[in-house]
C-alpha positions in Angstrom: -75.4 -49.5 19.6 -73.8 -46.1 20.4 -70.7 -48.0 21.4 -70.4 -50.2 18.4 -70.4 -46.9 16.8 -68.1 -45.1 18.3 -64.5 -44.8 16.4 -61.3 -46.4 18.5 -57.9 -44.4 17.9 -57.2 -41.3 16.5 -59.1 -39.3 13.5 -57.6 -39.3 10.0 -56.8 -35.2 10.5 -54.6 -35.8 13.8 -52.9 -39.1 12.2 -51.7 -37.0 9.0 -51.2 -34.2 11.4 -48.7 -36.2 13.0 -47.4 -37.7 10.0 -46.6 -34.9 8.6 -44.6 -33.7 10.9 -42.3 -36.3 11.4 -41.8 -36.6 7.9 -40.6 -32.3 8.3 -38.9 -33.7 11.8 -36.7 -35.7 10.0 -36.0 -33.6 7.0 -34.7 -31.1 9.6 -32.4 -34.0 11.2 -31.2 -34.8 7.6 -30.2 -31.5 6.8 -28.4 -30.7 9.9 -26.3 -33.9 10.0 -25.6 -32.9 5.9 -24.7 -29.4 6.7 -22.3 -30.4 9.6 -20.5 -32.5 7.3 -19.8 -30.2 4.9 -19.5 -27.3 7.1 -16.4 -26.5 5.5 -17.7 -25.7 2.1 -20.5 -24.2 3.6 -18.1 -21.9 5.1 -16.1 -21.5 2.0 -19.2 -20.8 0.0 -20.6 -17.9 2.1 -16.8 -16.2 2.1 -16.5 -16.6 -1.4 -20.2 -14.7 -1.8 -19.4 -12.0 0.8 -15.7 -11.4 -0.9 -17.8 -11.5 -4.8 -20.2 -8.5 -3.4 -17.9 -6.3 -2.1 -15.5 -6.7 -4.9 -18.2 -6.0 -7.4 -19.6 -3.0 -5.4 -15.9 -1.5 -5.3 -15.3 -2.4 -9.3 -18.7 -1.0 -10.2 -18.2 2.2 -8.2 -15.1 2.9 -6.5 -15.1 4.8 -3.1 -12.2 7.3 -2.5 -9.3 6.4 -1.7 -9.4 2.7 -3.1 -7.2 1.6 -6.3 -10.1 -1.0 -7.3 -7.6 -2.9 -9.8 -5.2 -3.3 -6.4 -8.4 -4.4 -4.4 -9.6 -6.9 -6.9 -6.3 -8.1 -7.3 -6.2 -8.9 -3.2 -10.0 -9.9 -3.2 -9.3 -12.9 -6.2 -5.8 -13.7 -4.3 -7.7 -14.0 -1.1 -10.4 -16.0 -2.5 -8.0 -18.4 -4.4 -6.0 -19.1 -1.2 -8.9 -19.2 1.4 -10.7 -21.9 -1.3 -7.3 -23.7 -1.4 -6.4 -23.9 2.3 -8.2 -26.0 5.4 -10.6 -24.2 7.2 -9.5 -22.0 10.8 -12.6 -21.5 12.9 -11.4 -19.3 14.4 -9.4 -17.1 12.4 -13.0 -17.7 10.2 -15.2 -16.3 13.2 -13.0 -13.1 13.7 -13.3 -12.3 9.9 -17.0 -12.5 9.8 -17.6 -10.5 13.2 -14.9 -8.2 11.6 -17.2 -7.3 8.1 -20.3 -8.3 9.4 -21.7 -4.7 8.9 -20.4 -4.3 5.3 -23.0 -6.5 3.3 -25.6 -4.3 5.3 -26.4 -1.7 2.7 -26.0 -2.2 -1.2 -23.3 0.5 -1.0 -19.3 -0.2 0.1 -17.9 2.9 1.1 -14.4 4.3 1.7 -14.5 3.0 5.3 -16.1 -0.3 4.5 -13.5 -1.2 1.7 -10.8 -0.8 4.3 -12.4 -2.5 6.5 -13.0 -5.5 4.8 -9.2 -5.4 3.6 -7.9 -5.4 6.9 -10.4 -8.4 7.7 -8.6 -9.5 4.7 -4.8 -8.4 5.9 -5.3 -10.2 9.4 -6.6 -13.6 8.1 -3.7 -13.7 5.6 -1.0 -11.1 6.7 1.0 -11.6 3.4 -1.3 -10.2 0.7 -0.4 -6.9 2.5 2.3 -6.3 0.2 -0.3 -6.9 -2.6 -2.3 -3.8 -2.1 -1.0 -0.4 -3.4 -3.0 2.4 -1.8 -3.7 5.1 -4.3 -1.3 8.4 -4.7 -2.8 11.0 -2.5 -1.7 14.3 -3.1 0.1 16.5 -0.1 -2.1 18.6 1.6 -0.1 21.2 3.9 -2.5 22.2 6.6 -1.3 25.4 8.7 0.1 23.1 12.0 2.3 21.9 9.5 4.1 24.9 8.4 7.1 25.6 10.8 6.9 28.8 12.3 9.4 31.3 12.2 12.1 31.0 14.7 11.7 34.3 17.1 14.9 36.5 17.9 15.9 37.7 20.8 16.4 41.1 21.8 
């Protein structure tokens, strides 16, 4: 009678077990295959996010040396263009590994900023002429002043 009793096959645990994770198995497949379709606006939706946070960071608090109402101006130009045109991998992988360090901290400093516009100049070279750096006033520094011409005697 012991072997009339014994159970053939797997236990209920194992079989949801492995139910289970098929089921996630093939969520994962699905979601892959979807996200390499639309890589593009994938793309175009994580540029669009990076170029929103650092043009709010430099509105809300402006680091020296940046006209914010010049770097909005290029941020929106850039976005409106880069949403317009086809995606460049390439040209795509150079700008991220070029401002991958800005988002880092909650703060975009002087350095950042330029950074991020020259990510910004060398994915699209003609919004240069868009950006107007701030006045800066002339500083003489002593190597600057000529020195007087010495006579001979």
């Amino acid at each position: 009678m012991t072997e009339a009793t014994q159970k053939k096959g797997m236990s209920k645990g194992c079989l949801i077990g492995i139910i289970v994770a098929g089921v996630i198995l093939v969520m994962v497949i699905v979601a892959a295959v979807v996200l390499w379709l639309n890589k593009d606006d994938v793309a175009k939706f994580g540029v669009t996010t990076v170029v929103s946070f650092v043009q709010g960071e430099v509105a809300k608090a402006p680091p020296a040396g940046v006209d914010s109402a010049s770097y909005v101006a290029v941020c929106n130009a850039f976005t409106e263009k880069f949403k317009a045109d086809e995606v460049d991998p390439e040209k795509l992988g150079v700008f991220f590994k070029e401002i991958q360090s800005i988002p880092s901290d909650s703060r975009v400093d002087s350095v950042e900023a330029g950074m991020f516009l020259q990510a910004i100049f060398d994915y699209y070279p003609e919004l240069e002429d868009m950006y107007v750096p701030p006045e800066m006033p002339e500083v003489l520094d002593s190597t600057m002043v000529a020195e007087p011409a010495e006579t001979e005697q």
